[in-house]
């Protein structure tokens, strides 16, 4: 069986973690690697021809339909771009079935957990029993999603986050690295939690919260 061709969306920092995850998956059986990275699609003009860990930017997001037979995975997310993820994925013109779920071999996903189509779970992360992760979610290194917690579609959990039990993270939210979310809290759709925050109360949709304990950052340019 030949390796499955896959293309990464975005040449930013998240692409390094995805390439590392794919390399680690292939290393499990070097004689029969699971994936072959065809390249990266990115809309930033200065990234044309750029190489990330040896993988070249071969076109823009809208070129995705030209790559028949390829699988795709999204790596685009930052404080500046996280709310654009649904639009970026839609710009590919691809059906949900064309997107690959990439889970690093050194991540742990419980047998009773759910990880949706097109999501990424990087090294050292743990998805605990009865947790639910939606579609096109990016979970960076060393983050834990504990029992009965839910992460909505298109959301981003940065590195080193602790999501405790019975938490509901809405669609298209962004949680900064090193944050902790206390049990039973709700992070609203499109909300942003700043790095290193301790969330002990609900974060309304579209708002920006940060600090210990996390409070609203009034007037933030990142708020809706």
PDB file of C-alpha atoms in Angstrom:
ATOM      1  CA  UNK A   1       0.000   0.000   0.000  1.00  0.00           C
ATOM      2  CA  UNK A   2       1.450   3.355  -1.066  1.00  0.00           C
ATOM      3  CA  UNK A   3       1.688   6.374   1.214  1.00  0.00           C
ATOM      4  CA  UNK A   4      -1.310   8.677   1.195  1.00  0.00           C
ATOM      5  CA  UNK A   5      -0.522  12.151  -0.189  1.00  0.00           C
ATOM      6  CA  UNK A   6      -1.342  14.986   2.206  1.00  0.00           C
ATOM      7  CA  UNK A   7      -1.151  18.778   1.965  1.00  0.00           C
ATOM      8  CA  UNK A   8      -0.890  21.195   4.897  1.00  0.00           C
ATOM      9  CA  UNK A   9      -2.708  24.532   4.906  1.00  0.00           C
ATOM     10  CA  UNK A  10      -0.471  27.281   6.259  1.00  0.00           C
ATOM     11  CA  UNK A  11       3.298  27.720   6.486  1.00  0.00           C
ATOM     12  CA  UNK A  12       3.321  29.229   9.976  1.00  0.00           C
ATOM     13  CA  UNK A  13       4.466  27.766  13.278  1.00  0.00           C
ATOM     14  CA  UNK A  14       1.689  25.191  13.542  1.00  0.00           C
ATOM     15  CA  UNK A  15       2.880  23.560  10.328  1.00  0.00           C
ATOM     16  CA  UNK A  16       6.104  22.500  12.062  1.00  0.00           C
ATOM     17  CA  UNK A  17       4.161  20.548  14.667  1.00  0.00           C
ATOM     18  CA  UNK A  18       1.992  18.921  12.006  1.00  0.00           C
ATOM     19  CA  UNK A  19       5.017  17.923   9.917  1.00  0.00           C
ATOM     20  CA  UNK A  20       6.622  16.491  13.061  1.00  0.00           C
ATOM     21  CA  UNK A  21       3.459  14.510  13.825  1.00  0.00           C
ATOM     22  CA  UNK A  22       3.309  13.114  10.292  1.00  0.00           C
ATOM     23  CA  UNK A  23       7.000  12.169  10.430  1.00  0.00           C
ATOM     24  CA  UNK A  24       6.444  10.388  13.745  1.00  0.00           C
ATOM     25  CA  UNK A  25       3.459   8.499  12.325  1.00  0.00           C
ATOM     26  CA  UNK A  26       5.538   7.397   9.342  1.00  0.00           C
ATOM     27  CA  UNK A  27       8.374   6.315  11.644  1.00  0.00           C
ATOM     28  CA  UNK A  28       6.093   3.727  13.246  1.00  0.00           C
ATOM     29  CA  UNK A  29       6.484   1.635  10.088  1.00  0.00           C
ATOM     30  CA  UNK A  30       9.294   3.054   7.925  1.00  0.00           C
ATOM     31  CA  UNK A  31       8.858   0.328   5.325  1.00  0.00           C
ATOM     32  CA  UNK A  32       5.250   1.371   4.793  1.00  0.00           C
ATOM     33  CA  UNK A  33       4.897   5.086   5.653  1.00  0.00           C
ATOM     34  CA  UNK A  34       1.301   6.219   6.030  1.00  0.00           C
ATOM     35  CA  UNK A  35       1.670   9.688   4.503  1.00  0.00           C
ATOM     36  CA  UNK A  36       3.639  11.534   1.851  1.00  0.00           C
ATOM     37  CA  UNK A  37       3.604  15.323   2.319  1.00  0.00           C
ATOM     38  CA  UNK A  38       3.044  16.860  -1.103  1.00  0.00           C
ATOM     39  CA  UNK A  39       3.577  20.418   0.131  1.00  0.00           C
ATOM     40  CA  UNK A  40       1.942  23.404   1.788  1.00  0.00           C
ATOM     41  CA  UNK A  41      -0.686  25.851   0.557  1.00  0.00           C
ATOM     42  CA  UNK A  42      -0.443  29.413   1.895  1.00  0.00           C
ATOM     43  CA  UNK A  43      -1.950  32.748   0.799  1.00  0.00           C
ATOM     44  CA  UNK A  44       0.821  35.018   2.122  1.00  0.00           C
ATOM     45  CA  UNK A  45       2.784  36.198  -0.965  1.00  0.00           C
ATOM     46  CA  UNK A  46       6.179  36.227   0.773  1.00  0.00           C
ATOM     47  CA  UNK A  47       5.730  32.558   1.682  1.00  0.00           C
ATOM     48  CA  UNK A  48       5.643  31.414  -1.959  1.00  0.00           C
ATOM     49  CA  UNK A  49       8.416  28.873  -2.444  1.00  0.00           C
ATOM     50  CA  UNK A  50       9.238  28.875   1.274  1.00  0.00           C
ATOM     51  CA  UNK A  51      10.287  25.558   2.788  1.00  0.00           C
ATOM     52  CA  UNK A  52       9.226  24.379   6.244  1.00  0.00           C
ATOM     53  CA  UNK A  53      11.250  21.401   7.468  1.00  0.00           C
ATOM     54  CA  UNK A  54      11.856  20.537   3.825  1.00  0.00           C
ATOM     55  CA  UNK A  55       8.207  20.901   2.755  1.00  0.00           C
ATOM     56  CA  UNK A  56       7.662  23.545   0.083  1.00  0.00           C
ATOM     57  CA  UNK A  57       4.815  26.036  -0.316  1.00  0.00           C
ATOM     58  CA  UNK A  58       3.361  24.895  -3.651  1.00  0.00           C
ATOM     59  CA  UNK A  59       0.427  27.277  -4.062  1.00  0.00           C
ATOM     60  CA  UNK A  60      -2.443  29.156  -2.436  1.00  0.00           C
ATOM     61  CA  UNK A  61      -5.448  27.849  -0.494  1.00  0.00           C
ATOM     62  CA  UNK A  62      -7.769  28.099  -3.498  1.00  0.00           C
ATOM     63  CA  UNK A  63      -5.490  25.681  -5.390  1.00  0.00           C
ATOM     64  CA  UNK A  64      -6.667  22.797  -3.186  1.00  0.00           C
ATOM     65  CA  UNK A  65      -9.138  21.297  -5.711  1.00  0.00           C
ATOM     66  CA  UNK A  66      -6.305  20.926  -8.249  1.00  0.00           C
ATOM     67  CA  UNK A  67      -4.684  18.305  -6.040  1.00  0.00           C
ATOM     68  CA  UNK A  68      -6.953  15.376  -6.757  1.00  0.00           C
ATOM     69  CA  UNK A  69      -6.444  12.386  -4.514  1.00  0.00           C
ATOM     70  CA  UNK A  70      -4.731  14.380  -1.755  1.00  0.00           C
ATOM     71  CA  UNK A  71      -5.844  14.649   1.836  1.00  0.00           C
ATOM     72  CA  UNK A  72      -5.600  17.989   3.634  1.00  0.00           C
ATOM     73  CA  UNK A  73      -5.021  19.282   7.157  1.00  0.00           C
ATOM     74  CA  UNK A  74      -5.325  22.852   8.399  1.00  0.00           C
ATOM     75  CA  UNK A  75      -2.464  24.406  10.361  1.00  0.00           C
ATOM     76  CA  UNK A  76      -3.546  28.058  10.201  1.00  0.00           C
ATOM     77  CA  UNK A  77      -4.321  29.623  13.562  1.00  0.00           C
ATOM     78  CA  UNK A  78      -2.979  32.555  15.540  1.00  0.00           C
ATOM     79  CA  UNK A  79      -4.400  35.368  17.644  1.00  0.00           C
ATOM     80  CA  UNK A  80      -4.694  37.356  14.415  1.00  0.00           C
ATOM     81  CA  UNK A  81      -6.261  34.625  12.277  1.00  0.00           C
ATOM     82  CA  UNK A  82      -8.180  32.158  14.458  1.00  0.00           C
ATOM     83  CA  UNK A  83     -11.633  33.541  13.650  1.00  0.00           C
ATOM     84  CA  UNK A  84     -10.884  33.157   9.930  1.00  0.00           C
ATOM     85  CA  UNK A  85     -10.378  29.381  10.128  1.00  0.00           C
ATOM     86  CA  UNK A  86     -13.915  28.466   8.927  1.00  0.00           C
ATOM     87  CA  UNK A  87     -13.498  30.856   5.992  1.00  0.00           C
ATOM     88  CA  UNK A  88     -10.050  29.450   5.163  1.00  0.00           C
ATOM     89  CA  UNK A  89     -11.274  25.858   5.227  1.00  0.00           C
ATOM     90  CA  UNK A  90     -14.279  26.828   3.084  1.00  0.00           C
ATOM     91  CA  UNK A  91     -11.938  28.564   0.617  1.00  0.00           C
ATOM     92  CA  UNK A  92     -10.485  25.178  -0.288  1.00  0.00           C
ATOM     93  CA  UNK A  93     -13.822  24.179  -1.808  1.00  0.00           C
ATOM     94  CA  UNK A  94     -13.323  20.678  -0.396  1.00  0.00           C
ATOM     95  CA  UNK A  95     -15.774  18.374   1.310  1.00  0.00           C
ATOM     96  CA  UNK A  96     -15.214  17.346   4.924  1.00  0.00           C
ATOM     97  CA  UNK A  97     -14.178  13.880   3.739  1.00  0.00           C
ATOM     98  CA  UNK A  98     -10.993  15.299   2.162  1.00  0.00           C
ATOM     99  CA  UNK A  99      -9.583  16.405   5.527  1.00  0.00           C
ATOM    100  CA  UNK A 100      -7.361  14.147   7.593  1.00  0.00           C
ATOM    101  CA  UNK A 101      -7.277  13.883  11.389  1.00  0.00           C
ATOM    102  CA  UNK A 102      -3.621  13.897  12.476  1.00  0.00           C
ATOM    103  CA  UNK A 103      -2.776  12.588  15.963  1.00  0.00           C
ATOM    104  CA  UNK A 104       0.860  12.432  17.028  1.00  0.00           C
ATOM    105  CA  UNK A 105       1.848   8.945  18.257  1.00  0.00           C
ATOM    106  CA  UNK A 106       3.013  10.501  21.520  1.00  0.00           C
ATOM    107  CA  UNK A 107      -0.429  11.980  22.151  1.00  0.00           C
ATOM    108  CA  UNK A 108      -2.941   9.957  24.174  1.00  0.00           C
ATOM    109  CA  UNK A 109      -6.584   9.712  23.137  1.00  0.00           C
ATOM    110  CA  UNK A 110      -8.897   7.687  25.379  1.00  0.00           C
ATOM    111  CA  UNK A 111     -10.978   4.995  23.729  1.00  0.00           C
ATOM    112  CA  UNK A 112     -14.168   6.756  24.838  1.00  0.00           C
ATOM    113  CA  UNK A 113     -13.035  10.190  23.618  1.00  0.00           C
ATOM    114  CA  UNK A 114     -14.083  11.631  20.256  1.00  0.00           C
ATOM    115  CA  UNK A 115     -11.803  13.613  17.936  1.00  0.00           C
ATOM    116  CA  UNK A 116     -13.531  15.127  14.911  1.00  0.00           C
ATOM    117  CA  UNK A 117     -12.562  15.100  11.258  1.00  0.00           C
ATOM    118  CA  UNK A 118      -9.658  17.313  10.248  1.00  0.00           C
ATOM    119  CA  UNK A 119      -8.418  17.923  13.779  1.00  0.00           C
ATOM    120  CA  UNK A 120      -4.793  17.939  14.939  1.00  0.00           C
ATOM    121  CA  UNK A 121      -3.533  16.620  18.301  1.00  0.00           C
ATOM    122  CA  UNK A 122       0.202  17.149  18.773  1.00  0.00           C
ATOM    123  CA  UNK A 123       2.878  15.462  20.903  1.00  0.00           C
ATOM    124  CA  UNK A 124       2.309  15.075  24.625  1.00  0.00           C
ATOM    125  CA  UNK A 125      -1.349  16.062  24.569  1.00  0.00           C
ATOM    126  CA  UNK A 126      -4.029  13.983  26.299  1.00  0.00           C
ATOM    127  CA  UNK A 127      -7.702  13.660  25.385  1.00  0.00           C
ATOM    128  CA  UNK A 128      -9.323  12.030  28.400  1.00  0.00           C
ATOM    129  CA  UNK A 129     -12.297   9.637  28.662  1.00  0.00           C
ATOM    130  CA  UNK A 130     -15.653  11.015  27.484  1.00  0.00           C
ATOM    131  CA  UNK A 131     -14.040  14.197  26.127  1.00  0.00           C
ATOM    132  CA  UNK A 132     -15.264  15.477  22.761  1.00  0.00           C
ATOM    133  CA  UNK A 133     -13.126  17.413  20.281  1.00  0.00           C
ATOM    134  CA  UNK A 134     -14.890  18.832  17.238  1.00  0.00           C
ATOM    135  CA  UNK A 135     -13.829  19.145  13.592  1.00  0.00           C
ATOM    136  CA  UNK A 136     -10.820  21.206  12.438  1.00  0.00           C
ATOM    137  CA  UNK A 137      -9.587  21.752  15.999  1.00  0.00           C
ATOM    138  CA  UNK A 138      -5.872  22.440  16.581  1.00  0.00           C
ATOM    139  CA  UNK A 139      -4.470  21.137  19.876  1.00  0.00           C
ATOM    140  CA  UNK A 140      -0.807  21.957  20.326  1.00  0.00           C
ATOM    141  CA  UNK A 141       1.790  20.159  22.448  1.00  0.00           C
ATOM    142  CA  UNK A 142       1.295  19.088  26.075  1.00  0.00           C
ATOM    143  CA  UNK A 143      -2.337  20.131  26.415  1.00  0.00           C
ATOM    144  CA  UNK A 144      -4.933  18.071  28.265  1.00  0.00           C
ATOM    145  CA  UNK A 145      -8.683  17.973  27.689  1.00  0.00           C
ATOM    146  CA  UNK A 146     -10.216  16.260  30.680  1.00  0.00           C
ATOM    147  CA  UNK A 147     -13.275  14.081  31.115  1.00  0.00           C
ATOM    148  CA  UNK A 148     -16.641  15.226  29.768  1.00  0.00           C
ATOM    149  CA  UNK A 149     -15.222  18.440  28.339  1.00  0.00           C
ATOM    150  CA  UNK A 150     -16.111  19.588  24.832  1.00  0.00           C
ATOM    151  CA  UNK A 151     -14.089  21.601  22.321  1.00  0.00           C
ATOM    152  CA  UNK A 152     -16.097  23.157  19.491  1.00  0.00           C
ATOM    153  CA  UNK A 153     -15.325  23.033  15.779  1.00  0.00           C
ATOM    154  CA  UNK A 154     -12.473  25.256  14.485  1.00  0.00           C
ATOM    155  CA  UNK A 155     -11.154  26.061  17.964  1.00  0.00           C
ATOM    156  CA  UNK A 156      -7.479  26.303  18.920  1.00  0.00           C
ATOM    157  CA  UNK A 157      -5.858  25.138  22.154  1.00  0.00           C
ATOM    158  CA  UNK A 158      -2.257  26.319  22.367  1.00  0.00           C
ATOM    159  CA  UNK A 159       0.554  24.457  24.127  1.00  0.00           C
ATOM    160  CA  UNK A 160       0.553  23.501  27.801  1.00  0.00           C
ATOM    161  CA  UNK A 161      -3.139  24.104  28.524  1.00  0.00           C
ATOM    162  CA  UNK A 162      -5.129  22.276  31.189  1.00  0.00           C
ATOM    163  CA  UNK A 163      -8.822  21.957  30.371  1.00  0.00           C
ATOM    164  CA  UNK A 164     -10.421  20.394  33.444  1.00  0.00           C
ATOM    165  CA  UNK A 165     -13.674  18.442  33.593  1.00  0.00           C
ATOM    166  CA  UNK A 166     -17.132  19.404  32.298  1.00  0.00           C
ATOM    167  CA  UNK A 167     -15.873  22.424  30.367  1.00  0.00           C
ATOM    168  CA  UNK A 168     -17.529  23.630  27.178  1.00  0.00           C
ATOM    169  CA  UNK A 169     -15.282  25.491  24.726  1.00  0.00           C
ATOM    170  CA  UNK A 170     -17.367  26.988  21.938  1.00  0.00           C
ATOM    171  CA  UNK A 171     -16.870  27.035  18.214  1.00  0.00           C
ATOM    172  CA  UNK A 172     -13.904  29.000  16.859  1.00  0.00           C
ATOM    173  CA  UNK A 173     -12.449  29.948  20.260  1.00  0.00           C
ATOM    174  CA  UNK A 174      -8.738  30.420  21.007  1.00  0.00           C
ATOM    175  CA  UNK A 175      -7.077  29.545  24.316  1.00  0.00           C
ATOM    176  CA  UNK A 176      -3.526  30.824  24.810  1.00  0.00           C
ATOM    177  CA  UNK A 177      -0.632  28.671  25.968  1.00  0.00           C
ATOM    178  CA  UNK A 178      -0.176  27.749  29.606  1.00  0.00           C
ATOM    179  CA  UNK A 179      -3.764  28.533  30.573  1.00  0.00           C
ATOM    180  CA  UNK A 180      -5.922  26.562  32.990  1.00  0.00           C
ATOM    181  CA  UNK A 181      -9.702  26.390  32.750  1.00  0.00           C
ATOM    182  CA  UNK A 182     -11.569  25.470  35.940  1.00  0.00           C
ATOM    183  CA  UNK A 183     -14.272  22.792  35.906  1.00  0.00           C
ATOM    184  CA  UNK A 184     -17.688  23.568  34.424  1.00  0.00           C
ATOM    185  CA  UNK A 185     -16.640  26.872  32.822  1.00  0.00           C
ATOM    186  CA  UNK A 186     -17.918  27.873  29.401  1.00  0.00           C
ATOM    187  CA  UNK A 187     -15.725  29.591  26.789  1.00  0.00           C
ATOM    188  CA  UNK A 188     -18.045  31.236  24.263  1.00  0.00           C
ATOM    189  CA  UNK A 189     -17.881  31.058  20.481  1.00  0.00           C
ATOM    190  CA  UNK A 190     -15.063  33.168  19.051  1.00  0.00           C
ATOM    191  CA  UNK A 191     -13.706  34.078  22.495  1.00  0.00           C
ATOM    192  CA  UNK A 192     -10.006  34.615  23.159  1.00  0.00           C
ATOM    193  CA  UNK A 193      -8.266  33.589  26.376  1.00  0.00           C
ATOM    194  CA  UNK A 194      -4.805  35.124  26.782  1.00  0.00           C
ATOM    195  CA  UNK A 195      -1.715  33.028  27.482  1.00  0.00           C
ATOM    196  CA  UNK A 196      -1.106  32.005  31.079  1.00  0.00           C
ATOM    197  CA  UNK A 197      -4.651  32.740  32.220  1.00  0.00           C
ATOM    198  CA  UNK A 198      -6.577  31.064  35.031  1.00  0.00           C
ATOM    199  CA  UNK A 199     -10.208  30.911  33.944  1.00  0.00           C
ATOM    200  CA  UNK A 200     -12.600  30.479  36.866  1.00  0.00           C
ATOM    201  CA  UNK A 201     -15.744  31.993  35.327  1.00  0.00           C
ATOM    202  CA  UNK A 202     -17.498  31.842  31.968  1.00  0.00           C
ATOM    203  CA  UNK A 203     -15.982  33.799  29.068  1.00  0.00           C
ATOM    204  CA  UNK A 204     -18.715  35.334  26.865  1.00  0.00           C
ATOM    205  CA  UNK A 205     -18.699  34.812  23.110  1.00  0.00           C
ATOM    206  CA  UNK A 206     -16.322  37.096  21.221  1.00  0.00           C
ATOM    207  CA  UNK A 207     -14.746  38.563  24.349  1.00  0.00           C
ATOM    208  CA  UNK A 208     -11.074  38.658  25.371  1.00  0.00           C
ATOM    209  CA  UNK A 209     -10.155  37.462  28.866  1.00  0.00           C
ATOM    210  CA  UNK A 210      -6.711  37.212  30.449  1.00  0.00           C
ATOM    211  CA  UNK A 211      -4.960  37.114  33.813  1.00  0.00           C
ATOM    212  CA  UNK A 212      -5.168  35.202  37.081  1.00  0.00           C
ATOM    213  CA  UNK A 213      -8.035  35.097  37.650  1.00  0.00           C
ATOM    214  CA  UNK A 214      -8.979  35.867  34.049  1.00  0.00           C
ATOM    215  CA  UNK A 215     -10.945  39.069  33.558  1.00  0.00           C
ATOM    216  CA  UNK A 216     -12.264  40.847  30.498  1.00  0.00           C
ATOM    217  CA  UNK A 217      -9.723  43.008  28.669  1.00  0.00           C
ATOM    218  CA  UNK A 218     -12.038  45.909  27.905  1.00  0.00           C
ATOM    219  CA  UNK A 219     -11.375  47.637  24.612  1.00  0.00           C
ATOM    220  CA  UNK A 220      -9.131  44.870  23.258  1.00  0.00           C
ATOM    221  CA  UNK A 221      -8.692  45.099  19.503  1.00  0.00           C
ATOM    222  CA  UNK A 222      -9.191  41.320  19.385  1.00  0.00           C
ATOM    223  CA  UNK A 223     -12.703  41.476  20.863  1.00  0.00           C
ATOM    224  CA  UNK A 224     -15.794  41.247  18.701  1.00  0.00           C
TER     225      UNK A 224
END
